[in-house]
PDB file of C-alpha atoms and ligand atoms in Angstrom:
ATOM      1  CA  MET A   1      -0.295  13.703  -5.033  1.00 95.00           C
ATOM      2  CA  ARG A   2      -3.486  14.694  -6.759  1.00 96.00           C
ATOM      3  CA  LEU A   3      -6.222  12.174  -6.011  1.00 97.00           C
ATOM      4  CA  ASP A   4      -9.058  11.864  -8.451  1.00 97.00           C
ATOM      5  CA  ARG A   5      -9.701   8.138  -8.976  1.00 97.00           C
ATOM      6  CA  ARG A   6      -8.266   7.363  -5.530  1.00 98.00           C
ATOM      7  CA  VAL A   7      -6.473   4.346  -6.972  1.00 98.00           C
ATOM      8  CA  ILE A   8      -2.709   3.786  -7.110  1.00 98.00           C
ATOM      9  CA  LEU A   9      -1.325   0.972  -9.228  1.00 98.00           C
ATOM     10  CA  ALA A  10       1.386  -1.172  -7.604  1.00 98.00           C
ATOM     11  CA  LEU A  11       3.433  -2.023 -10.687  1.00 98.00           C
ATOM     12  CA  ASP A  12       5.076  -5.142  -9.307  1.00 98.00           C
ATOM     13  CA  VAL A  13       6.292  -6.685 -12.538  1.00 98.00           C
ATOM     14  CA  THR A  14       9.874  -7.412 -13.527  1.00 98.00           C
ATOM     15  CA  ASP A  15       9.516  -7.239 -17.298  1.00 97.00           C
ATOM     16  CA  THR A  16      10.192  -3.585 -18.123  1.00 97.00           C
ATOM     17  CA  GLU A  17       8.379  -3.735 -21.450  1.00 98.00           C
ATOM     18  CA  ARG A  18       5.295  -5.053 -19.685  1.00 98.00           C
ATOM     19  CA  ALA A  19       5.692  -2.339 -17.053  1.00 98.00           C
ATOM     20  CA  ARG A  20       5.742   0.355 -19.747  1.00 98.00           C
ATOM     21  CA  SER A  21       2.718  -1.134 -21.477  1.00 98.00           C
ATOM     22  CA  LEU A  22       0.739  -1.458 -18.217  1.00 98.00           C
ATOM     23  CA  ALA A  23       1.575   2.129 -17.273  1.00 98.00           C
ATOM     24  CA  ARG A  24       0.300   3.276 -20.661  1.00 98.00           C
ATOM     25  CA  SER A  25      -2.883   1.242 -20.453  1.00 98.00           C
ATOM     26  CA  VAL A  26      -3.947   2.573 -17.038  1.00 98.00           C
ATOM     27  CA  ARG A  27      -3.114   6.212 -17.826  1.00 97.00           C
ATOM     28  CA  GLY A  28      -6.050   8.333 -16.694  1.00 96.00           C
ATOM     29  CA  GLU A  29      -7.488   5.436 -14.681  1.00 98.00           C
ATOM     30  CA  VAL A  30      -5.127   5.663 -11.694  1.00 98.00           C
ATOM     31  CA  ASP A  31      -3.658   8.635  -9.822  1.00 98.00           C
ATOM     32  CA  ALA A  32      -0.156   7.269  -9.396  1.00 98.00           C
ATOM     33  CA  ILE A  33       2.102   4.361 -10.152  1.00 98.00           C
ATOM     34  CA  LYS A  34       3.923   2.754  -7.258  1.00 98.00           C
ATOM     35  CA  VAL A  35       7.260   1.251  -8.194  1.00 98.00           C
ATOM     36  CA  ASN A  36       8.781  -1.274  -5.840  1.00 97.00           C
ATOM     37  CA  TRP A  37      12.080  -3.196  -5.725  1.00 97.00           C
ATOM     38  CA  PRO A  38      11.088  -5.949  -8.195  1.00 97.00           C
ATOM     39  CA  LEU A  39      10.810  -3.456 -11.070  1.00 98.00           C
ATOM     40  CA  VAL A  40      13.741  -1.252 -10.062  1.00 98.00           C
ATOM     41  CA  LEU A  41      16.045  -4.229  -9.570  1.00 97.00           C
ATOM     42  CA  ALA A  42      15.024  -5.538 -12.973  1.00 97.00           C
ATOM     43  CA  GLY A  43      14.982  -2.267 -14.890  1.00 94.00           C
ATOM     44  CA  GLY A  44      17.204   0.112 -12.965  1.00 97.00           C
ATOM     45  CA  LEU A  45      16.286   3.515 -11.608  1.00 97.00           C
ATOM     46  CA  GLY A  46      15.918   4.744 -15.195  1.00 97.00           C
ATOM     47  CA  ILE A  47      12.455   3.173 -15.274  1.00 98.00           C
ATOM     48  CA  VAL A  48      11.375   5.593 -12.525  1.00 98.00           C
ATOM     49  CA  ARG A  49      12.588   8.539 -14.597  1.00 97.00           C
ATOM     50  CA  GLU A  50      10.872   7.166 -17.684  1.00 97.00           C
ATOM     51  CA  LEU A  51       7.494   6.531 -16.039  1.00 98.00           C
ATOM     52  CA  SER A  52       7.673   9.872 -14.234  1.00 98.00           C
ATOM     53  CA  ALA A  53       7.451  11.676 -17.561  1.00 97.00           C
ATOM     54  CA  ALA A  54       3.779  10.698 -17.785  1.00 96.00           C
ATOM     55  CA  ALA A  55       2.687   9.826 -14.243  1.00 97.00           C
ATOM     56  CA  TYR A  56       3.177  10.530 -10.574  1.00 98.00           C
ATOM     57  CA  VAL A  57       5.613   7.815  -9.527  1.00 98.00           C
ATOM     58  CA  LEU A  58       5.705   6.723  -5.934  1.00 98.00           C
ATOM     59  CA  CYS A  59       8.989   4.990  -5.129  1.00 98.00           C
ATOM     60  CA  ASP A  60       8.191   2.259  -2.651  1.00 98.00           C
ATOM     61  CA  PHE A  61      11.705   1.642  -1.376  1.00 98.00           C
ATOM     62  CA  LYS A  62      10.463   1.016   2.190  1.00 98.00           C
ATOM     63  CA  ILE A  63      13.487   2.909   3.395  1.00 98.00           C
ATOM     64  CA  ALA A  64      14.478   1.786   6.906  1.00 98.00           C
ATOM     65  CA  ASP A  65      18.081   2.685   7.605  1.00 98.00           C
ATOM     66  CA  ILE A  66      20.105   5.212   9.579  1.00 98.00           C
ATOM     67  CA  PRO A  67      19.390   8.847   8.695  1.00 98.00           C
ATOM     68  CA  ASN A  68      22.453   9.322   6.479  1.00 98.00           C
ATOM     69  CA  THR A  69      21.751   6.233   4.369  1.00 98.00           C
ATOM     70  CA  ASN A  70      18.077   7.195   4.107  1.00 98.00           C
ATOM     71  CA  ARG A  71      19.098  10.610   2.796  1.00 98.00           C
ATOM     72  CA  LEU A  72      21.334   9.057   0.137  1.00 98.00           C
ATOM     73  CA  ILE A  73      18.510   6.760  -1.038  1.00 98.00           C
ATOM     74  CA  ILE A  74      15.959   9.580  -1.162  1.00 98.00           C
ATOM     75  CA  GLU A  75      18.341  11.748  -3.170  1.00 98.00           C
ATOM     76  CA  GLN A  76      18.548   9.017  -5.798  1.00 98.00           C
ATOM     77  CA  ALA A  77      14.757   8.734  -6.032  1.00 98.00           C
ATOM     78  CA  VAL A  78      14.342  12.505  -6.246  1.00 98.00           C
ATOM     79  CA  ALA A  79      17.034  12.720  -8.951  1.00 97.00           C
ATOM     80  CA  ALA A  80      14.973  10.189 -10.934  1.00 97.00           C
ATOM     81  CA  ASP A  81      11.940  12.548 -10.680  1.00 97.00           C
ATOM     82  CA  ALA A  82       9.908  10.478  -8.216  1.00 98.00           C
ATOM     83  CA  GLY A  83       6.865  12.380  -6.994  1.00 98.00           C
ATOM     84  CA  GLY A  84       6.865  10.515  -3.707  1.00 98.00           C
ATOM     85  CA  VAL A  85       8.871   8.049  -1.669  1.00 98.00           C
ATOM     86  CA  ILE A  86       7.848   5.514   0.970  1.00 98.00           C
ATOM     87  CA  CYS A  87       9.843   4.877   4.124  1.00 98.00           C
ATOM     88  CA  HIS A  88       9.280   2.581   7.066  1.00 98.00           C
ATOM     89  CA  GLY A  89       8.536   4.176  10.410  1.00 98.00           C
ATOM     90  CA  PHE A  90      10.037   1.519  12.639  1.00 97.00           C
ATOM     91  CA  ALA A  91      13.592   2.792  12.092  1.00 98.00           C
ATOM     92  CA  GLY A  92      12.658   5.719  14.328  1.00 98.00           C
ATOM     93  CA  GLU A  93      11.900   9.411  14.224  1.00 98.00           C
ATOM     94  CA  ASP A  94      15.374  10.607  13.173  1.00 98.00           C
ATOM     95  CA  SER A  95      15.358   8.206  10.230  1.00 98.00           C
ATOM     96  CA  VAL A  96      11.934   9.393   9.064  1.00 98.00           C
ATOM     97  CA  ARG A  97      12.905  13.041   9.567  1.00 98.00           C
ATOM     98  CA  ALA A  98      15.996  12.538   7.389  1.00 98.00           C
ATOM     99  CA  CYS A  99      13.728  11.262   4.604  1.00 98.00           C
ATOM    100  CA  VAL A 100      11.389  14.242   4.854  1.00 98.00           C
ATOM    101  CA  GLU A 101      14.278  16.708   4.881  1.00 98.00           C
ATOM    102  CA  ALA A 102      16.053  15.076   1.947  1.00 98.00           C
ATOM    103  CA  ALA A 103      12.862  14.768  -0.110  1.00 98.00           C
ATOM    104  CA  GLY A 104      12.376  18.493  -0.644  1.00 96.00           C
ATOM    105  CA  ARG A 105       9.282  18.862  -2.809  1.00 95.00           C
ATOM    106  CA  ALA A 106       8.818  15.106  -3.193  1.00 98.00           C
ATOM    107  CA  GLU A 107       6.290  13.647  -0.761  1.00 98.00           C
ATOM    108  CA  VAL A 108       7.191  11.134   1.922  1.00 98.00           C
ATOM    109  CA  PHE A 109       4.730   8.472   3.043  1.00 98.00           C
ATOM    110  CA  VAL A 110       5.465   6.523   6.190  1.00 98.00           C
ATOM    111  CA  LEU A 111       4.505   2.863   6.383  1.00 98.00           C
ATOM    112  CA  THR A 112       2.814   2.274   9.737  1.00 98.00           C
ATOM    113  CA  GLU A 113       1.198  -1.157   9.950  1.00 98.00           C
ATOM    114  CA  MET A 114       1.671  -3.742   7.221  1.00 98.00           C
ATOM    115  CA  SER A 115      -1.285  -5.407   5.539  1.00 98.00           C
ATOM    116  CA  HIS A 116      -0.189  -9.049   5.562  1.00 98.00           C
ATOM    117  CA  PRO A 117      -0.785 -11.391   8.542  1.00 97.00           C
ATOM    118  CA  GLY A 118       2.812 -10.919   9.726  1.00 98.00           C
ATOM    119  CA  GLY A 119       2.143  -7.179   9.844  1.00 97.00           C
ATOM    120  CA  ALA A 120       0.098  -7.796  12.964  1.00 96.00           C
ATOM    121  CA  GLN A 121       3.115  -9.308  14.697  1.00 96.00           C
ATOM    122  CA  PHE A 122       5.572  -6.416  14.961  1.00 96.00           C
ATOM    123  CA  THR A 123       4.270  -3.392  13.041  1.00 97.00           C
ATOM    124  CA  ALA A 124       0.695  -3.271  14.392  1.00 97.00           C
ATOM    125  CA  PRO A 125       1.619  -2.840  18.068  1.00 98.00           C
ATOM    126  CA  HIS A 126       3.673   0.260  17.154  1.00 98.00           C
ATOM    127  CA  ALA A 127       1.585   1.682  14.324  1.00 98.00           C
ATOM    128  CA  ASP A 128      -0.080   4.452  16.354  1.00 98.00           C
ATOM    129  CA  GLU A 129       3.319   5.673  17.503  1.00 98.00           C
ATOM    130  CA  ILE A 130       4.655   5.548  13.940  1.00 98.00           C
ATOM    131  CA  ALA A 131       1.657   7.547  12.731  1.00 98.00           C
ATOM    132  CA  ARG A 132       2.489  10.208  15.330  1.00 98.00           C
ATOM    133  CA  ILE A 133       6.065  10.261  14.003  1.00 98.00           C
ATOM    134  CA  ALA A 134       4.662  10.887  10.515  1.00 98.00           C
ATOM    135  CA  VAL A 135       2.734  13.875  11.864  1.00 98.00           C
ATOM    136  CA  ARG A 136       5.681  15.299  13.833  1.00 98.00           C
ATOM    137  CA  THR A 137       8.134  15.001  10.966  1.00 98.00           C
ATOM    138  CA  GLY A 138       5.819  16.681   8.454  1.00 98.00           C
ATOM    139  CA  ALA A 139       5.455  13.651   6.172  1.00 98.00           C
ATOM    140  CA  ALA A 140       2.766  13.891   3.495  1.00 98.00           C
ATOM    141  CA  GLY A 141       0.966  10.851   4.786  1.00 98.00           C
ATOM    142  CA  ILE A 142       1.005   7.256   5.889  1.00 98.00           C
ATOM    143  CA  VAL A 143       0.429   3.791   4.475  1.00 98.00           C
ATOM    144  CA  ALA A 144      -2.109   1.735   6.449  1.00 98.00           C
ATOM    145  CA  PRO A 145      -3.679  -1.710   5.876  1.00 98.00           C
ATOM    146  CA  ALA A 146      -6.819  -2.057   3.765  1.00 98.00           C
ATOM    147  CA  THR A 147      -7.004  -5.571   5.222  1.00 98.00           C
ATOM    148  CA  ARG A 148      -7.787  -4.035   8.642  1.00 98.00           C
ATOM    149  CA  PRO A 149     -10.172  -1.125   8.017  1.00 98.00           C
ATOM    150  CA  GLU A 150     -10.745  -0.787  11.758  1.00 98.00           C
ATOM    151  CA  ARG A 151      -7.066   0.110  12.081  1.00 98.00           C
ATOM    152  CA  VAL A 152      -7.331   2.655   9.245  1.00 98.00           C
ATOM    153  CA  LYS A 153     -10.064   4.316  11.294  1.00 98.00           C
ATOM    154  CA  VAL A 154      -7.840   4.563  14.368  1.00 98.00           C
ATOM    155  CA  LEU A 155      -4.872   5.826  12.364  1.00 98.00           C
ATOM    156  CA  ARG A 156      -7.066   8.477  10.696  1.00 98.00           C
ATOM    157  CA  GLU A 157      -7.825   9.891  14.145  1.00 98.00           C
ATOM    158  CA  ILE A 158      -4.085  10.243  14.738  1.00 98.00           C
ATOM    159  CA  VAL A 159      -2.960  11.727  11.416  1.00 98.00           C
ATOM    160  CA  GLY A 160      -5.853  14.161  10.885  1.00 98.00           C
ATOM    161  CA  PRO A 161      -5.760  15.592   7.367  1.00 97.00           C
ATOM    162  CA  LYS A 162      -2.636  13.735   6.204  1.00 98.00           C
ATOM    163  CA  LEU A 163      -3.056  11.332   3.317  1.00 98.00           C
ATOM    164  CA  ILE A 164      -3.698   7.663   4.032  1.00 98.00           C
ATOM    165  CA  LEU A 165      -2.832   5.184   1.283  1.00 98.00           C
ATOM    166  CA  ALA A 166      -4.155   1.678   1.848  1.00 98.00           C
ATOM    167  CA  PRO A 167      -2.692  -1.474   0.242  1.00 98.00           C
ATOM    168  CA  GLY A 168      -4.085  -4.983   0.617  1.00 98.00           C
ATOM    169  CA  VAL A 169      -7.107  -4.696  -1.680  1.00 98.00           C
ATOM    170  CA  GLY A 170      -8.154  -7.693  -3.776  1.00 97.00           C
ATOM    171  CA  ALA A 171      -5.411 -10.328  -3.745  1.00 97.00           C
ATOM    172  CA  GLN A 172      -4.821  -9.848   0.002  1.00 98.00           C
ATOM    173  CA  GLY A 173      -8.531  -9.882   0.803  1.00 98.00           C
ATOM    174  CA  GLY A 174      -9.227  -6.224   1.602  1.00 98.00           C
ATOM    175  CA  LYS A 175     -12.066  -4.266  -0.017  1.00 98.00           C
ATOM    176  CA  ALA A 176     -11.450  -0.836  -1.510  1.00 98.00           C
ATOM    177  CA  SER A 177     -14.806   0.511  -0.345  1.00 98.00           C
ATOM    178  CA  ASP A 178     -14.208  -0.655   3.254  1.00 98.00           C
ATOM    179  CA  ALA A 179     -10.778   0.996   3.366  1.00 98.00           C
ATOM    180  CA  ILE A 180     -12.113   4.260   1.949  1.00 98.00           C
ATOM    181  CA  ARG A 181     -15.119   4.289   4.289  1.00 97.00           C
ATOM    182  CA  ALA A 182     -12.718   3.735   7.192  1.00 98.00           C
ATOM    183  CA  GLY A 183     -10.845   6.888   6.202  1.00 98.00           C
ATOM    184  CA  ALA A 184      -8.289   6.018   3.522  1.00 98.00           C
ATOM    185  CA  ASP A 185      -7.777   8.627   0.799  1.00 98.00           C
ATOM    186  CA  ALA A 186      -6.685   6.096  -1.825  1.00 98.00           C
ATOM    187  CA  VAL A 187      -6.041   2.400  -2.222  1.00 98.00           C
ATOM    188  CA  ILE A 188      -2.885   0.772  -3.567  1.00 98.00           C
ATOM    189  CA  VAL A 189      -3.742  -2.158  -5.853  1.00 98.00           C
ATOM    190  CA  GLY A 190      -1.344  -4.515  -7.589  1.00 98.00           C
ATOM    191  CA  ARG A 191      -2.300  -7.989  -8.772  1.00 98.00           C
ATOM    192  CA  SER A 192      -6.043  -7.342  -9.140  1.00 98.00           C
ATOM    193  CA  ILE A 193      -5.187  -4.743 -11.769  1.00 98.00           C
ATOM    194  CA  TYR A 194      -1.984  -5.878 -13.482  1.00 98.00           C
ATOM    195  CA  GLU A 195      -3.004  -9.546 -13.689  1.00 98.00           C
ATOM    196  CA  ALA A 196      -6.457  -8.708 -15.073  1.00 98.00           C
ATOM    197  CA  LEU A 197      -7.187  -9.398 -18.727  1.00 98.00           C
ATOM    198  CA  ASP A 198      -8.079  -5.730 -19.072  1.00 98.00           C
ATOM    199  CA  PRO A 199      -6.054  -3.750 -16.477  1.00 98.00           C
ATOM    200  CA  ALA A 200      -7.677  -0.424 -17.380  1.00 98.00           C
ATOM    201  CA  ALA A 201     -11.148  -1.902 -16.850  1.00 98.00           C
ATOM    202  CA  ALA A 202     -10.035  -3.452 -13.550  1.00 98.00           C
ATOM    203  CA  ALA A 203      -8.728  -0.061 -12.351  1.00 98.00           C
ATOM    204  CA  ARG A 204     -11.982   1.589 -13.450  1.00 98.00           C
ATOM    205  CA  GLN A 205     -13.924  -0.981 -11.469  1.00 98.00           C
ATOM    206  CA  VAL A 206     -12.011  -0.211  -8.254  1.00 98.00           C
ATOM    207  CA  ALA A 207     -12.559   3.518  -8.798  1.00 98.00           C
ATOM    208  CA  ALA A 208     -16.284   2.898  -9.408  1.00 98.00           C
ATOM    209  CA  GLU A 209     -16.542   0.881  -6.182  1.00 98.00           C
ATOM    210  CA  ILE A 210     -14.909   3.782  -4.330  1.00 98.00           C
ATOM    211  CA  ARG A 211     -17.231   6.361  -5.894  1.00 97.00           C
ATOM    212  CA  ALA A 212     -20.267   4.260  -5.001  1.00 96.00           C
ATOM    213  CA  ALA A 213     -19.040   4.045  -1.390  1.00 94.00           C
ATOM    214  CA  THR A 214     -18.598   7.798  -1.089  1.00 91.00           C
ATOM    215  CA  PRO A 215     -21.600   9.470  -2.694  1.00 77.00           C
ATOM    216  CA  GLY A 216     -21.278  13.222  -3.011  1.00 68.00           C
ATOM    217  CA  ARG A 217     -17.492  13.286  -2.837  1.00 70.00           C
TER     218      ARG A 217
HETATM  219  O1  LIG B   1      -2.434  -5.719  -4.528  1.00 64.79           O
HETATM  220  P1  LIG B   1      -1.237  -6.581  -4.256  1.00 64.79           P
HETATM  221  O2  LIG B   1      -1.368  -7.405  -3.044  1.00 64.79           O
HETATM  222  O3  LIG B   1      -0.788  -7.344  -5.455  1.00 64.79           O
HETATM  223  O4  LIG B   1       0.013  -5.566  -3.995  1.00 64.79           O
HETATM  224  C1  LIG B   1       0.058  -4.732  -2.888  1.00 64.79           C
HETATM  225  C2  LIG B   1       1.197  -3.758  -3.013  1.00 64.79           C
HETATM  226  O5  LIG B   1       1.213  -2.938  -1.844  1.00 64.79           O
HETATM  227  C3  LIG B   1       2.577  -4.385  -3.111  1.00 64.79           C
HETATM  228  O6  LIG B   1       3.375  -3.544  -3.931  1.00 64.79           O
HETATM  229  C4  LIG B   1       3.094  -4.350  -1.698  1.00 64.79           C
HETATM  230  O7  LIG B   1       4.484  -4.245  -1.652  1.00 64.79           O
HETATM  231  C5  LIG B   1       2.433  -3.084  -1.154  1.00 64.79           C
HETATM  232  N1  LIG B   1       2.171  -3.089   0.303  1.00 64.79           N
HETATM  233  C6  LIG B   1       1.425  -4.080   0.871  1.00 64.79           C
HETATM  234  O8  LIG B   1       0.878  -4.954   0.204  1.00 64.79           O
HETATM  235  N2  LIG B   1       1.281  -4.097   2.238  1.00 64.79           N
HETATM  236  C7  LIG B   1       1.818  -3.162   3.047  1.00 64.79           C
HETATM  237  O9  LIG B   1       1.643  -3.216   4.243  1.00 64.79           O
HETATM  238  C8  LIG B   1       2.540  -2.132   2.469  1.00 64.79           C
HETATM  239  C9  LIG B   1       2.660  -2.071   1.095  1.00 64.79           C
HETATM  240  C10 LIG B   1       3.218  -0.877   0.568  1.00 64.79           C
HETATM  241  O10 LIG B   1       2.876  -0.348  -0.455  1.00 64.79           O
HETATM  242  O11 LIG B   1       4.112  -0.291   1.346  1.00 64.79           O
HETATM  243  C11 LIG B   1       4.456   0.984   1.097  1.00 64.79           C
END
């Protein structure tokens, strides 16, 4: 994933026409488009292939199954031209390894600790261990909570130069600049961009906040 704006749009809409139009309007303002179950269930995997023609598409399937099933899911995402795929880490090292092996040139990001309050219940106590799994399996990076920048800092120490993508900005209360200062490479933003009257301007604003927080980068 090439990071320039350091912003990834979470395209969590179920109207495929709106999804296409949003993707067009933020072109050049975000580095990637994250597609999650709501859009794929509504529009089919074809929407991933379609959006991939003009953007890096990150398939957020939060894959968390046995290795063989994970491989089958990843193969579908790769066949639809996804640039990256997200898996959960809690299913264990063999499950994550199966994703990385099946992904080939596509990048795998491992979800460590979730950003919502419930994420502190089960994922947070194991996040450091999951981050180490991401390193050992050769994943491209991890997903870590922008709502807990202090945790991003700790996870950065564990993953070294691997990419950290941080969701939870805006609607969930996290601040892009805090997440980036704590060590995230990019933020994942959904509602604050796609519900804005001018989504491109909203994306630009997040990128500007990030630039202001990291002078000289
Ligand atoms: O900005 P929002 O809150 O509207 O959307 C955030 C997006 O990030 C949404 O697509 C979530 O599914 C996703 N996300 C989280 O909000 N928290 C997490 O812990 C993990 C993710 C995610 O992207 O997982 C890979």
